[in-house]
Amino acid sequence: MNIPATTSSSPNPFARLAEKITQFTGTTAAFCLAAGIVLVWALLGPVFHYSETWQLIINTGTTIVTFLMVFLIQRAQNKDSLVLHLKLNELLAATKGASNRLINAQDFTEEEIQLLHQYFCLLADKAKADRDLGRTHSVEEAEENHAYKLHAQRF
């Protein structure tokens, strides 16, 4: 599989614009700009006699900006989450003894996640019972232990 070493910019103009806006809105300059706009609006209150139109301007502006920012923030969060999952997948794939079944765990169903959670609870219990703090246990050991317990309960 041929994976590009780096991709510095997206060919999609909207994606590039969204990335630049997302980066800018997280800066001190963006905060100062927003605070400045609110300050100018507040100072203009007496000029416009605190009219309904004066109030409507800030309400409409902030509503529109908030609406658009929700989508930009979600886009950035989705991208960051995907990148984090990819990095974790790489670590799992490269680590000897790691369970490859956890690669792409974000795609698991709720039931699969709960089942794995139960296995890891078993691992935690096994680790607590073990006096050797450096010893590791696998999901497979937890499964065997769980199966053994179930079999032992039947008799």
PDB file of C-alpha atoms in Angstrom:
ATOM      1  CA  MET A   1       0.000   0.000   0.000  1.00  0.00           C
ATOM      2  CA  ASN A   2       1.450   3.333  -1.047  1.00  0.00           C
ATOM      3  CA  ILE A   3       0.701   5.990   1.578  1.00  0.00           C
ATOM      4  CA  PRO A   4       1.812   9.571   0.900  1.00  0.00           C
ATOM      5  CA  ALA A   5       4.486  10.787   3.320  1.00  0.00           C
ATOM      6  CA  THR A   6       2.817  14.138   3.901  1.00  0.00           C
ATOM      7  CA  THR A   7      -0.169  15.967   2.575  1.00  0.00           C
ATOM      8  CA  SER A   8       0.274  19.616   3.449  1.00  0.00           C
ATOM      9  CA  SER A   9      -2.865  20.947   1.846  1.00  0.00           C
ATOM     10  CA  SER A  10      -6.160  19.602   0.664  1.00  0.00           C
ATOM     11  CA  PRO A  11      -7.018  19.938  -3.030  1.00  0.00           C
ATOM     12  CA  ASN A  12     -10.564  20.868  -1.993  1.00  0.00           C
ATOM     13  CA  PRO A  13     -10.852  24.692  -1.762  1.00  0.00           C
ATOM     14  CA  PHE A  14     -13.611  24.494   0.854  1.00  0.00           C
ATOM     15  CA  ALA A  15     -11.506  22.182   3.015  1.00  0.00           C
ATOM     16  CA  ARG A  16      -8.549  24.586   2.781  1.00  0.00           C
ATOM     17  CA  LEU A  17     -10.771  27.551   3.693  1.00  0.00           C
ATOM     18  CA  ALA A  18     -12.367  25.668   6.594  1.00  0.00           C
ATOM     19  CA  GLU A  19      -8.902  24.670   7.864  1.00  0.00           C
ATOM     20  CA  LYS A  20      -7.657  28.276   7.733  1.00  0.00           C
ATOM     21  CA  ILE A  21     -10.774  29.591   9.497  1.00  0.00           C
ATOM     22  CA  THR A  22     -10.497  26.892  12.156  1.00  0.00           C
ATOM     23  CA  GLN A  23      -6.833  27.729  12.740  1.00  0.00           C
ATOM     24  CA  PHE A  24      -7.516  31.481  12.891  1.00  0.00           C
ATOM     25  CA  THR A  25     -10.494  31.272  15.245  1.00  0.00           C
ATOM     26  CA  GLY A  26      -8.327  29.518  17.818  1.00  0.00           C
ATOM     27  CA  THR A  27      -5.888  32.452  18.035  1.00  0.00           C
ATOM     28  CA  THR A  28      -5.604  35.372  20.409  1.00  0.00           C
ATOM     29  CA  ALA A  29      -6.099  37.725  17.461  1.00  0.00           C
ATOM     30  CA  ALA A  30      -9.490  36.154  16.699  1.00  0.00           C
ATOM     31  CA  PHE A  31     -10.563  36.550  20.317  1.00  0.00           C
ATOM     32  CA  CYS A  32      -9.424  40.187  20.345  1.00  0.00           C
ATOM     33  CA  LEU A  33     -11.308  40.807  17.087  1.00  0.00           C
ATOM     34  CA  ALA A  34     -14.514  39.318  18.537  1.00  0.00           C
ATOM     35  CA  ALA A  35     -14.098  41.242  21.796  1.00  0.00           C
ATOM     36  CA  GLY A  36     -13.454  44.416  19.778  1.00  0.00           C
ATOM     37  CA  ILE A  37     -16.633  43.942  17.769  1.00  0.00           C
ATOM     38  CA  VAL A  38     -18.651  43.506  20.962  1.00  0.00           C
ATOM     39  CA  LEU A  39     -16.983  46.569  22.492  1.00  0.00           C
ATOM     40  CA  VAL A  40     -17.737  48.727  19.424  1.00  0.00           C
ATOM     41  CA  TRP A  41     -21.324  47.448  19.451  1.00  0.00           C
ATOM     42  CA  ALA A  42     -21.675  48.299  23.151  1.00  0.00           C
ATOM     43  CA  LEU A  43     -20.193  51.789  22.671  1.00  0.00           C
ATOM     44  CA  LEU A  44     -22.636  52.447  19.831  1.00  0.00           C
ATOM     45  CA  GLY A  45     -25.587  51.685  22.122  1.00  0.00           C
ATOM     46  CA  PRO A  46     -26.152  55.296  23.210  1.00  0.00           C
ATOM     47  CA  VAL A  47     -25.810  56.519  19.612  1.00  0.00           C
ATOM     48  CA  PHE A  48     -28.654  54.233  18.541  1.00  0.00           C
ATOM     49  CA  HIS A  49     -30.576  54.803  21.801  1.00  0.00           C
ATOM     50  CA  TYR A  50     -30.278  51.103  22.640  1.00  0.00           C
ATOM     51  CA  SER A  51     -32.907  50.399  20.001  1.00  0.00           C
ATOM     52  CA  GLU A  52     -34.256  47.014  19.043  1.00  0.00           C
ATOM     53  CA  THR A  53     -32.326  47.239  15.773  1.00  0.00           C
ATOM     54  CA  TRP A  54     -29.096  47.837  17.723  1.00  0.00           C
ATOM     55  CA  GLN A  55     -29.796  44.709  19.801  1.00  0.00           C
ATOM     56  CA  LEU A  56     -30.846  42.728  16.731  1.00  0.00           C
ATOM     57  CA  ILE A  57     -27.498  43.396  15.048  1.00  0.00           C
ATOM     58  CA  ILE A  58     -25.446  41.656  17.763  1.00  0.00           C
ATOM     59  CA  ASN A  59     -28.033  38.893  18.236  1.00  0.00           C
ATOM     60  CA  THR A  60     -28.152  38.089  14.527  1.00  0.00           C
ATOM     61  CA  GLY A  61     -24.383  38.303  14.116  1.00  0.00           C
ATOM     62  CA  THR A  62     -23.598  36.055  17.043  1.00  0.00           C
ATOM     63  CA  THR A  63     -26.286  33.560  16.026  1.00  0.00           C
ATOM     64  CA  ILE A  64     -24.888  33.258  12.498  1.00  0.00           C
ATOM     65  CA  VAL A  65     -21.286  32.965  13.684  1.00  0.00           C
ATOM     66  CA  THR A  66     -22.255  30.386  16.318  1.00  0.00           C
ATOM     67  CA  PHE A  67     -24.219  28.344  13.788  1.00  0.00           C
ATOM     68  CA  LEU A  68     -21.296  28.232  11.349  1.00  0.00           C
ATOM     69  CA  MET A  69     -18.697  27.608  14.055  1.00  0.00           C
ATOM     70  CA  VAL A  70     -20.567  24.546  15.311  1.00  0.00           C
ATOM     71  CA  PHE A  71     -19.957  22.885  11.946  1.00  0.00           C
ATOM     72  CA  LEU A  72     -16.339  24.016  11.728  1.00  0.00           C
ATOM     73  CA  ILE A  73     -15.623  22.780  15.240  1.00  0.00           C
ATOM     74  CA  GLN A  74     -17.293  19.430  14.509  1.00  0.00           C
ATOM     75  CA  ARG A  75     -15.292  19.106  11.280  1.00  0.00           C
ATOM     76  CA  ALA A  76     -12.036  19.793  13.151  1.00  0.00           C
ATOM     77  CA  GLN A  77     -13.001  17.380  15.924  1.00  0.00           C
ATOM     78  CA  ASN A  78     -13.841  14.620  13.435  1.00  0.00           C
ATOM     79  CA  LYS A  79     -10.501  15.080  11.695  1.00  0.00           C
ATOM     80  CA  ASP A  80      -8.563  15.123  14.977  1.00  0.00           C
ATOM     81  CA  SER A  81     -10.418  12.044  16.197  1.00  0.00           C
ATOM     82  CA  LEU A  82      -9.698  10.140  12.988  1.00  0.00           C
ATOM     83  CA  VAL A  83      -6.011  11.077  13.154  1.00  0.00           C
ATOM     84  CA  LEU A  84      -5.850   9.950  16.783  1.00  0.00           C
ATOM     85  CA  HIS A  85      -7.458   6.613  15.867  1.00  0.00           C
ATOM     86  CA  LEU A  86      -4.987   6.145  13.029  1.00  0.00           C
ATOM     87  CA  LYS A  87      -2.053   6.788  15.342  1.00  0.00           C
ATOM     88  CA  LEU A  88      -3.421   4.363  17.919  1.00  0.00           C
ATOM     89  CA  ASN A  89      -4.002   1.772  15.180  1.00  0.00           C
ATOM     90  CA  GLU A  90      -0.375   2.160  14.110  1.00  0.00           C
ATOM     91  CA  LEU A  91       0.800   1.615  17.676  1.00  0.00           C
ATOM     92  CA  LEU A  92      -1.388  -1.463  18.060  1.00  0.00           C
ATOM     93  CA  ALA A  93      -0.240  -2.895  14.743  1.00  0.00           C
ATOM     94  CA  ALA A  94       3.425  -2.283  15.601  1.00  0.00           C
ATOM     95  CA  THR A  95       3.360  -3.517  19.213  1.00  0.00           C
ATOM     96  CA  LYS A  96       4.182  -7.154  19.701  1.00  0.00           C
ATOM     97  CA  GLY A  97       1.600  -8.835  21.894  1.00  0.00           C
ATOM     98  CA  ALA A  98      -1.032  -6.138  21.415  1.00  0.00           C
ATOM     99  CA  SER A  99      -4.447  -7.357  20.407  1.00  0.00           C
ATOM    100  CA  ASN A 100      -5.026  -6.497  16.753  1.00  0.00           C
ATOM    101  CA  ARG A 101      -8.752  -6.874  17.347  1.00  0.00           C
ATOM    102  CA  LEU A 102      -8.694  -3.347  18.781  1.00  0.00           C
ATOM    103  CA  ILE A 103      -7.626  -1.801  15.485  1.00  0.00           C
ATOM    104  CA  ASN A 104     -10.529   0.367  14.309  1.00  0.00           C
ATOM    105  CA  ALA A 105     -12.316  -0.103  17.632  1.00  0.00           C
ATOM    106  CA  GLN A 106     -14.154   3.160  16.935  1.00  0.00           C
ATOM    107  CA  ASP A 107     -16.215   1.208  14.392  1.00  0.00           C
ATOM    108  CA  PHE A 108     -17.378  -1.410  16.894  1.00  0.00           C
ATOM    109  CA  THR A 109     -21.008  -1.712  17.922  1.00  0.00           C
ATOM    110  CA  GLU A 110     -22.067  -0.798  21.458  1.00  0.00           C
ATOM    111  CA  GLU A 111     -22.328  -4.516  22.278  1.00  0.00           C
ATOM    112  CA  GLU A 112     -18.797  -5.231  21.020  1.00  0.00           C
ATOM    113  CA  ILE A 113     -17.433  -2.328  23.040  1.00  0.00           C
ATOM    114  CA  GLN A 114     -19.204  -3.578  26.177  1.00  0.00           C
ATOM    115  CA  LEU A 115     -17.849  -7.082  25.627  1.00  0.00           C
ATOM    116  CA  LEU A 116     -14.297  -5.769  25.278  1.00  0.00           C
ATOM    117  CA  HIS A 117     -14.827  -3.595  28.346  1.00  0.00           C
ATOM    118  CA  GLN A 118     -15.751  -6.728  30.313  1.00  0.00           C
ATOM    119  CA  TYR A 119     -12.582  -8.431  29.097  1.00  0.00           C
ATOM    120  CA  PHE A 120     -10.462  -5.494  30.171  1.00  0.00           C
ATOM    121  CA  CYS A 121     -12.182  -5.508  33.547  1.00  0.00           C
ATOM    122  CA  LEU A 122     -11.096  -9.129  33.835  1.00  0.00           C
ATOM    123  CA  LEU A 123      -7.562  -8.069  32.919  1.00  0.00           C
ATOM    124  CA  ALA A 124      -7.641  -5.393  35.603  1.00  0.00           C
ATOM    125  CA  ASP A 125      -8.830  -7.936  38.166  1.00  0.00           C
ATOM    126  CA  LYS A 126      -6.100 -10.345  37.076  1.00  0.00           C
ATOM    127  CA  ALA A 127      -3.481  -7.596  37.368  1.00  0.00           C
ATOM    128  CA  LYS A 128      -4.728  -6.620  40.844  1.00  0.00           C
ATOM    129  CA  ALA A 129      -4.482 -10.209  42.038  1.00  0.00           C
ATOM    130  CA  ASP A 130      -0.970 -10.613  40.638  1.00  0.00           C
ATOM    131  CA  ARG A 131       1.857  -9.624  42.980  1.00  0.00           C
ATOM    132  CA  ASP A 132       4.264  -9.019  40.064  1.00  0.00           C
ATOM    133  CA  LEU A 133       3.608  -5.429  38.926  1.00  0.00           C
ATOM    134  CA  GLY A 134       5.674  -5.919  35.757  1.00  0.00           C
ATOM    135  CA  ARG A 135       3.742  -8.936  34.517  1.00  0.00           C
ATOM    136  CA  THR A 136       1.320  -8.353  31.675  1.00  0.00           C
ATOM    137  CA  HIS A 137      -1.839 -10.192  30.818  1.00  0.00           C
ATOM    138  CA  SER A 138      -3.610 -10.486  27.501  1.00  0.00           C
ATOM    139  CA  VAL A 139      -7.266 -10.385  26.529  1.00  0.00           C
ATOM    140  CA  GLU A 140      -6.894 -14.036  25.569  1.00  0.00           C
ATOM    141  CA  GLU A 141      -5.764 -14.913  29.112  1.00  0.00           C
ATOM    142  CA  ALA A 142      -8.777 -13.080  30.468  1.00  0.00           C
ATOM    143  CA  GLU A 143     -11.025 -15.025  28.073  1.00  0.00           C
ATOM    144  CA  GLU A 144      -9.490 -18.336  29.191  1.00  0.00           C
ATOM    145  CA  ASN A 145      -9.858 -17.323  32.820  1.00  0.00           C
ATOM    146  CA  HIS A 146     -13.478 -16.311  32.242  1.00  0.00           C
ATOM    147  CA  ALA A 147     -14.240 -19.569  30.403  1.00  0.00           C
ATOM    148  CA  TYR A 148     -12.585 -21.537  33.199  1.00  0.00           C
ATOM    149  CA  LYS A 149     -14.704 -19.728  35.803  1.00  0.00           C
ATOM    150  CA  LEU A 150     -17.888 -20.401  33.838  1.00  0.00           C
ATOM    151  CA  HIS A 151     -16.957 -24.073  33.470  1.00  0.00           C
ATOM    152  CA  ALA A 152     -16.100 -24.327  37.177  1.00  0.00           C
ATOM    153  CA  GLN A 153     -19.452 -22.804  38.160  1.00  0.00           C
ATOM    154  CA  ARG A 154     -21.315 -25.542  36.306  1.00  0.00           C
ATOM    155  CA  PHE A 155     -19.805 -28.227  38.469  1.00  0.00           C
TER     156      PHE A 155
END
